[in-house]
Coordinates of C-alpha atoms and ligand atoms in Angstrom, one line a residue:
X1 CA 0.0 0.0 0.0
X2 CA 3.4 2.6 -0.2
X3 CA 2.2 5.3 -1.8
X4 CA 3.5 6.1 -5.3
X5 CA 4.0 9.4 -6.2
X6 CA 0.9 10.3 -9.2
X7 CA 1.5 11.4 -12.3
X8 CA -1.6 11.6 -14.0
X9 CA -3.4 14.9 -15.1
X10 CA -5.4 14.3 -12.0
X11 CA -2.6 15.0 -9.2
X12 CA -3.5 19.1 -9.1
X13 CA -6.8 18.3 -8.6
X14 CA -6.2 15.9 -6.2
X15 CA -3.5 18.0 -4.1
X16 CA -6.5 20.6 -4.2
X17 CA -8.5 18.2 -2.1
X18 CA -5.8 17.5 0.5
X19 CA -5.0 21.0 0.9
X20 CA -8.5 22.4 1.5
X21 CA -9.0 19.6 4.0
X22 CA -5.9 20.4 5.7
X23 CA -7.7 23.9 5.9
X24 CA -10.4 22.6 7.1
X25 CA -8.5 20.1 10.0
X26 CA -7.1 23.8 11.0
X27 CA -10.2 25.8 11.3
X28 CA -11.9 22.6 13.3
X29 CA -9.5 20.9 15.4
X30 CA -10.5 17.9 17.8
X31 CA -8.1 17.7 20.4
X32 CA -7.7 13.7 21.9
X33 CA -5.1 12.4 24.2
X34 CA -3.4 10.2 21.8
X35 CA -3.6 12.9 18.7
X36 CA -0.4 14.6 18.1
X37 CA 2.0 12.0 20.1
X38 CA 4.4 9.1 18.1
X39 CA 4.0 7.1 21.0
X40 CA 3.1 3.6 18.9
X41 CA 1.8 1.9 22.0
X42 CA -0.6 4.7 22.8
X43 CA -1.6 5.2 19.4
X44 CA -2.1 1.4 18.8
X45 CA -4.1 1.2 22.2
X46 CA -6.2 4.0 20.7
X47 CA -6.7 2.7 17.5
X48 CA -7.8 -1.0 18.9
X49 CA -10.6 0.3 21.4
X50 CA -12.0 2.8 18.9
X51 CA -12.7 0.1 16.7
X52 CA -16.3 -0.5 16.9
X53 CA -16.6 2.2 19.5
X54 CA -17.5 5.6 19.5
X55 CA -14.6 8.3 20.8
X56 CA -16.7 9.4 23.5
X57 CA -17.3 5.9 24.9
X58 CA -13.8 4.6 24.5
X59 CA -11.9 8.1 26.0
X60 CA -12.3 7.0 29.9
X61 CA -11.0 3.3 28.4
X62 CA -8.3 4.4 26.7
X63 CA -7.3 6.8 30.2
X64 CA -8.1 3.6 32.4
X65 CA -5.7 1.2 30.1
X66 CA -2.9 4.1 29.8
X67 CA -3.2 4.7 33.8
X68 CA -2.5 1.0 34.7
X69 CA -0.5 0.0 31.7
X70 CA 2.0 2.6 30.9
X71 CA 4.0 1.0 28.4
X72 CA 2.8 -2.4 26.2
X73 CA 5.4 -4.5 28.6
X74 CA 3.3 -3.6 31.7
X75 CA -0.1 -4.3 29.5
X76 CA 2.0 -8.1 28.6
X77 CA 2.8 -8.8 32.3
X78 CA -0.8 -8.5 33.3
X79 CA -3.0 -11.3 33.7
X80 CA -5.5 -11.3 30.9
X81 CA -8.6 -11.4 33.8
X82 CA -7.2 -8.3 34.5
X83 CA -7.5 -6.8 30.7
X84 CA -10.5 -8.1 30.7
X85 CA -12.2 -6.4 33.7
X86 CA -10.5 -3.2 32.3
X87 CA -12.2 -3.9 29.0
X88 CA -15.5 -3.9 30.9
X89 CA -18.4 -2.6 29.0
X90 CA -16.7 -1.9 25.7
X91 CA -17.9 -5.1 24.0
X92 CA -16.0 -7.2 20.8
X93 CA -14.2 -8.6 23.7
X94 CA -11.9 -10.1 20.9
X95 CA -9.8 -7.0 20.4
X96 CA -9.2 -7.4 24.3
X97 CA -7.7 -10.8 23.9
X98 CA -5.9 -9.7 20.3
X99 CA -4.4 -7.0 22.3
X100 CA -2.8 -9.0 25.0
X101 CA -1.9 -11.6 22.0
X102 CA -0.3 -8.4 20.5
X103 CA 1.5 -7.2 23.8
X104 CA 3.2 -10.8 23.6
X105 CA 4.6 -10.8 20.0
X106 CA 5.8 -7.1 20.9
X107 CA 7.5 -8.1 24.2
X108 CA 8.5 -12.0 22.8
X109 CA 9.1 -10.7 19.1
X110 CA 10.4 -7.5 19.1
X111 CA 12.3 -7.5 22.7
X112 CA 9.3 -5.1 24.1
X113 CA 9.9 -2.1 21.7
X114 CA 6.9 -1.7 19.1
X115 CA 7.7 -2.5 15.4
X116 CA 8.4 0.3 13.2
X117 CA 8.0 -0.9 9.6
X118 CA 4.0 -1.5 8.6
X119 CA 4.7 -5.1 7.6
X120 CA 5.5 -5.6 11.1
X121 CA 2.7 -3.6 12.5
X122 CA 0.1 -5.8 10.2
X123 CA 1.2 -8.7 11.5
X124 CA 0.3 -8.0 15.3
X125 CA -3.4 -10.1 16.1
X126 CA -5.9 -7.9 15.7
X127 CA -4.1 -5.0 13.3
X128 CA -5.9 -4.8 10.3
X129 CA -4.9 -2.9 7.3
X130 CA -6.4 0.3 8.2
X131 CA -4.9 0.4 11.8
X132 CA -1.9 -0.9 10.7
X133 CA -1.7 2.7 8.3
X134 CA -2.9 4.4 11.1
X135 CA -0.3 3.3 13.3
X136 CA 2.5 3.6 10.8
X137 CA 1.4 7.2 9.5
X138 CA 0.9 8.3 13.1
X139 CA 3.9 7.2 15.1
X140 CA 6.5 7.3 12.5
X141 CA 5.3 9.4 9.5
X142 CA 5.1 6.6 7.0
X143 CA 3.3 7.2 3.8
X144 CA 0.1 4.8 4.6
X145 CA -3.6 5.9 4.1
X146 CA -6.2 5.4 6.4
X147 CA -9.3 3.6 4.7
X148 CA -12.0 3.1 7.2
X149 CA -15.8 3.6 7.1
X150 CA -15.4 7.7 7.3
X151 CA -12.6 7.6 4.6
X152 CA -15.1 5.6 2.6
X153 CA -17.8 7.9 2.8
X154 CA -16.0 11.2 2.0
X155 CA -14.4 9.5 -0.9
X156 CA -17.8 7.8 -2.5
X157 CA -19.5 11.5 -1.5
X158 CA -16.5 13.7 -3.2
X159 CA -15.8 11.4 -6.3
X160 CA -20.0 10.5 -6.8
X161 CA -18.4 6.7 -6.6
X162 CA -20.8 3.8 -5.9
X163 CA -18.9 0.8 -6.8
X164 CA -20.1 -1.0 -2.7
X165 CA -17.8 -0.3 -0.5
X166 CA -17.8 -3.9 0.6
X167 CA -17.1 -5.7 -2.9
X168 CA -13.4 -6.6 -3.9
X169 CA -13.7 -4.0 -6.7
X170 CA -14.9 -1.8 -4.6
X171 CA -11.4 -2.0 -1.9
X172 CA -9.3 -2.0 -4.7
X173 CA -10.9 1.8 -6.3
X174 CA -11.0 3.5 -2.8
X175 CA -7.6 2.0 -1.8
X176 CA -5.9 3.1 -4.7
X177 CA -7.9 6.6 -4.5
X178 CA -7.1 6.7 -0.8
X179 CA -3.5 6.2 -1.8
X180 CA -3.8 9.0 -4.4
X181 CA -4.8 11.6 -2.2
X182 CA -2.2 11.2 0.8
X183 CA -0.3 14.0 1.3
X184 CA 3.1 12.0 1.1
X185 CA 4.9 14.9 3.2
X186 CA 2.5 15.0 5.8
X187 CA 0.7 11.5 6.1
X188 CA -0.5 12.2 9.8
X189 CA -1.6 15.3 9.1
X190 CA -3.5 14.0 6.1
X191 CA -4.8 10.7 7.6
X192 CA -6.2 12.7 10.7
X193 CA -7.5 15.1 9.1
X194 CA -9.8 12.8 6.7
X195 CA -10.7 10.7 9.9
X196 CA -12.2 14.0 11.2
X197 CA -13.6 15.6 8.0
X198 CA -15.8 12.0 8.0
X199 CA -16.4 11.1 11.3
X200 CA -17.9 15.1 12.3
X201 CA -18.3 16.8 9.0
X202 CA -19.4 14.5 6.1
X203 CA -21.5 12.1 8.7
X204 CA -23.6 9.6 7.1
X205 CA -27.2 11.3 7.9
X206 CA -26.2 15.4 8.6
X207 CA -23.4 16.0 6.3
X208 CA -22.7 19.8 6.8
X209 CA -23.3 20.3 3.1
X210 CA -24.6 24.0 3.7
X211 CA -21.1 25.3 4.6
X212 CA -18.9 22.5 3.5
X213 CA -15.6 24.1 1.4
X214 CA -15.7 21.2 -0.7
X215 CA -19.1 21.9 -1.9
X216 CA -18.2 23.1 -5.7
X217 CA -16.2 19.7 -5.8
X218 CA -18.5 17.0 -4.4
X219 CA -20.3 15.2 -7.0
X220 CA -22.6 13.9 -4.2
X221 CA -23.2 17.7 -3.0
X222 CA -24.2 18.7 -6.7
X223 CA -26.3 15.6 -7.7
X224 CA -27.9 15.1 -4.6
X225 CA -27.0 11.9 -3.6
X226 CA -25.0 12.3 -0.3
X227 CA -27.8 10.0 1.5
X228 CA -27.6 6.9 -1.2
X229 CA -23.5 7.0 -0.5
X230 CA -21.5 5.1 0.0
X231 CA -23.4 2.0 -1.4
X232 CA -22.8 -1.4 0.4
X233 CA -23.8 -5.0 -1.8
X234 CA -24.7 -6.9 1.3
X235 CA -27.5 -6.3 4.2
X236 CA -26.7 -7.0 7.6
X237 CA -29.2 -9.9 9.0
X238 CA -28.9 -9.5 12.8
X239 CA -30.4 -12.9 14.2
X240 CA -31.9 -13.0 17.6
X241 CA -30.9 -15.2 21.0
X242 CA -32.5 -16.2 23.8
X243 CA -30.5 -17.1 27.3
X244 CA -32.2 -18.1 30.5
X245 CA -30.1 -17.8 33.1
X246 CA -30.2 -19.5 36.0
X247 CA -28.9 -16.9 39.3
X248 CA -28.4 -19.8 42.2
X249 CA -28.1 -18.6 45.5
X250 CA -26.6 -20.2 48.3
X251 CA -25.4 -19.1 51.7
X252 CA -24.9 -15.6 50.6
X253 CA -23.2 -16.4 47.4
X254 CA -24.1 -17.1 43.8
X255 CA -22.5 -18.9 41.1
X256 CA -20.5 -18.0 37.9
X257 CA -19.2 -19.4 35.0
X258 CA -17.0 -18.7 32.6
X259 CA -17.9 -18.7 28.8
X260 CA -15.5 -20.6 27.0
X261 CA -16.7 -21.4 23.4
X262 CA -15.6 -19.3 20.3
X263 CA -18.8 -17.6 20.7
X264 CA -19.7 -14.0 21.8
X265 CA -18.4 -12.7 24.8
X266 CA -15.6 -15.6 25.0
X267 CA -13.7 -15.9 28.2
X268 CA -16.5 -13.8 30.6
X269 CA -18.4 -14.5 33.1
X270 CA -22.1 -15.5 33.6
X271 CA -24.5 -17.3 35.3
X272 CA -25.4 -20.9 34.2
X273 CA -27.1 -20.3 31.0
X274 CA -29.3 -22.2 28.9
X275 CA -30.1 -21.1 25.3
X276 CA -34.2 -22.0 24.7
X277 CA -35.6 -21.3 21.1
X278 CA -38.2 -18.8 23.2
X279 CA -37.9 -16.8 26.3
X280 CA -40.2 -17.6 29.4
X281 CA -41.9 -15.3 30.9
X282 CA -43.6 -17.3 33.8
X283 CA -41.8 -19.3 36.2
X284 CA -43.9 -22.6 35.2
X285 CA -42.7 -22.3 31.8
X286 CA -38.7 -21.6 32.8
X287 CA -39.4 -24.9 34.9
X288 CA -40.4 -26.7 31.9
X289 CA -37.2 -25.5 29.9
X290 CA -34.7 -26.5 32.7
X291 CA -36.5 -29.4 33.2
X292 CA -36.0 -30.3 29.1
X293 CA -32.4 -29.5 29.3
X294 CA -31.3 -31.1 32.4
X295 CA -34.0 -34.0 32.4
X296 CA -31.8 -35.7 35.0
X297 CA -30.9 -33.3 37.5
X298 CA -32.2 -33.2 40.7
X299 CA -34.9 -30.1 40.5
X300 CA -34.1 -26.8 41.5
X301 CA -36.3 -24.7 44.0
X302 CA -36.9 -21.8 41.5
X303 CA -38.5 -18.5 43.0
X304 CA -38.0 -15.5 40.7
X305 CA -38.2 -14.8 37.1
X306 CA -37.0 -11.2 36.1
X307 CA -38.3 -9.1 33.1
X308 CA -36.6 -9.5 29.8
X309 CA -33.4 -7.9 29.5
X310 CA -31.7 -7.0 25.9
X311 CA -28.7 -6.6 24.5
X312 CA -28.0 -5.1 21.0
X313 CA -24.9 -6.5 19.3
X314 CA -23.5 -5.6 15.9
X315 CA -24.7 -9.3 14.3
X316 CA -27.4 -10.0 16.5
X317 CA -30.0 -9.3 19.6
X318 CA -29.9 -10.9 22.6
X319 CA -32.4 -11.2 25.1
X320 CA -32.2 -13.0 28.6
X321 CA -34.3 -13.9 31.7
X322 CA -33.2 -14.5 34.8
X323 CA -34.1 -17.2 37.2
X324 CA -33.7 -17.5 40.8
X325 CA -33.5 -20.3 42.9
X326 CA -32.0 -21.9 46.1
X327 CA -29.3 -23.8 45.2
X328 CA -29.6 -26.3 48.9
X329 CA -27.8 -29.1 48.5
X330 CA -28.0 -29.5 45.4
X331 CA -23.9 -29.2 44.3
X332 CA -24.4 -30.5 41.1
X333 CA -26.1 -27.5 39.1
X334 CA -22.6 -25.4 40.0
X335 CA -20.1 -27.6 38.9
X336 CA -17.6 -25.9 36.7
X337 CA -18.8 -22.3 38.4
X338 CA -16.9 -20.3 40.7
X339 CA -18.8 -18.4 43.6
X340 CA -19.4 -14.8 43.8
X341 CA -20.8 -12.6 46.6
X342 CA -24.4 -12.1 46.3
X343 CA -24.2 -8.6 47.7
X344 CA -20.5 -7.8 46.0
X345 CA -20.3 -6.3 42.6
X346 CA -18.8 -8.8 40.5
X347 CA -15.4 -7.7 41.5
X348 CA -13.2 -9.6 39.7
X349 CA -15.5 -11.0 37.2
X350 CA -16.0 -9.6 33.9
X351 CA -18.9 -10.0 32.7
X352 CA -21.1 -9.1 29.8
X353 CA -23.2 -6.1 29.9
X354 CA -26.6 -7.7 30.2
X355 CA -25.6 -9.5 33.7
X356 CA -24.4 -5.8 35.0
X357 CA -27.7 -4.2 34.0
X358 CA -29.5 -7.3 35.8
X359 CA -27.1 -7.3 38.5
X360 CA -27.6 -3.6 39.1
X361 CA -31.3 -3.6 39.0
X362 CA -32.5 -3.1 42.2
Ligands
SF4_401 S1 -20.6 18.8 0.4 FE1 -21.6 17.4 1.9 S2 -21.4 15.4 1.1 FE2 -19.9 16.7 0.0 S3 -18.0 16.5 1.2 FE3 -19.1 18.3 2.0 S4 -20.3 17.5 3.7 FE4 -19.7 15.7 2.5

């Protein structure tokens, strides 16, 4: 992806566009912790928890991480529990565990100093090509363009392109465009400033089209189309999941388990769970189900069944009841589990969002 420098008819144009948006990035600047630094760890950190996340969310993340991890050889010495409490609430716990996977190469790999060429970079877990350009154009100046889902947008809106964003054809035209554009001198300038032009200025519903310097040059501004770009090939079909979970309770303690599978929210905590095709919503019912699934377990003394709780995730819904009962003697329904406090906070556990918002109802 090194840039090459252009030579078609095109380039004074195009250096037109990256110096009006370097205007622009002056008149409107968006002051973050890890903007204006080369520090490749705290830019990489930054990079990894705004993926998927909004800035605002992820800022007190990226503060907590940098407060307890100071450099990426304290991040690799930490147990990955530890990450993953940290990582708390932020969701896609796989870029938590690519992370840590990361912090190992670095430290194992690269005798604890970050790598500095962008092959290197792309090879960590969890470093895609566009954080992999961020990274490189970032901390070290290296002529990379960023291509992520603002980038996109700003370059279907300006160029009036609608090859999908999300077809082979489609990478290849804005990748190459991308590549066109960067400002070889300045690639951080360049990069942040097109992150910033998409994600506050050319959104995907408002775009500030009104006072927008690029108006006399947008082909989506002059036909009309900003809302119909960019154009994706393939619909997102979120499917839906049901968990009952069962809360046992026992001498002032309840019981959790870790989730193991390569499924969502791999490696936190929960409460036994069973995964019905429909939710109860009546205690007889969630009787029935548990009864179904554990035909040979001695019965539990159920007492409670909560409301429906719901999670929203990028690929699919999830919704989950929660069961109560007195565990007794019973031993058997909590093997595998590891008690909590009933009356603690989870301390120690990380756990997925919808057993926080249960947990914290009163
Ligand atoms: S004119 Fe509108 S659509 Fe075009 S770049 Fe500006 S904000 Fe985006």
């Amino acid at each position: 992806m090194m840039n090459k420098k252009v030579k078609d008819p095109n380039t004074d144009m195009l250096n037109d566009y990256g110096s009006i948006l370097q205007n622009w990035a002056l008149a409107h600047p968006r002051p973050m912790p890890w903007k204006g630094i080369s520090d490749p760890y705290r830019i990489w950190l930054s990079e990894i928890i705004l993926q998927q996340t909004r800035v605002e969310q992820g800022l007190p993340y990226y503060e907590r991480f940098v407060a307890a991890y100071p450099t990426i050889s304290d991040l690799a010495a930490a147990p990955l529990d530890d990450i993953y409490k940290l990582w708390e609430g932020l969701g896609y716990y796989s870029r938590a565990r690519n992370m840590y996977a990361a912090a190992q190469s670095v430290l194992h790999e690269h005798h604890g100093v970050f790598p500095n060429q962008y092959k290197d970079i792309k090879a960590l877990k969890g470093v895609g090509d566009y954080t992999a350009a961020a990274i490189a154009s970032f901390a070290y100046n290296l002529p990379y363009a960023v291509l992520d889902g603002n980038v996109y947008r700003v370059l279907s809106r300006w160029f009036g392109l609608d090859t999908p964003i999300d077809s082979t054809k489609g990478k290849q035209v804005f990748s190459q465009l991308a590549d066109e554009l960067l400002d070889t001198a300045q690639p951080a300038l360049h990069n942040q400033a097109m992150m910033d032009f998409g994600a506050t200025w050319c959104t995907p519903k408002q775009p500030h089209c009104a006072d927008c310097p690029f108006q006399s040059r947008c082909k989506a501004f002059q036909d009309d189309t900003m809302q119909n770009l960019p154009v994706k090939s393939k619909k997102m079909v979120k499917k839906e999941r049901f968990f009952l979970y069962l809360v046992l309770k026992k001498d002032g303690q309840t019981f959790l388990k870790k989730r193991t599978a390569k499924d969502i929210w791999q490696n936190l905590w929960e409460f036994p769970c069973i995964e019905p095709d429909t939710l109860p919503t009546d205690l007889d019912t969630a009787n029935e189900i548990i009864f179904d699934h554990f035909p040979n377990r001695k019965p539990l003394k159920t007492t409670q069944i909560s409301k429906v709780f719901q999670q929203t995730l990028t690929h699919r819904w999830v919704s989950a009841v929660f069961v109560t009962a007195d565990l007794g003697e019973i031993d058997e329904w909590v093997e595998g589990c590891s008690p909590a406090a009933w009356d603690g906070d989870l301390e120690g556990f990380a756990v997925p969002r919808i057993i926080e918002w249960y947990w914290k109802t009163p």
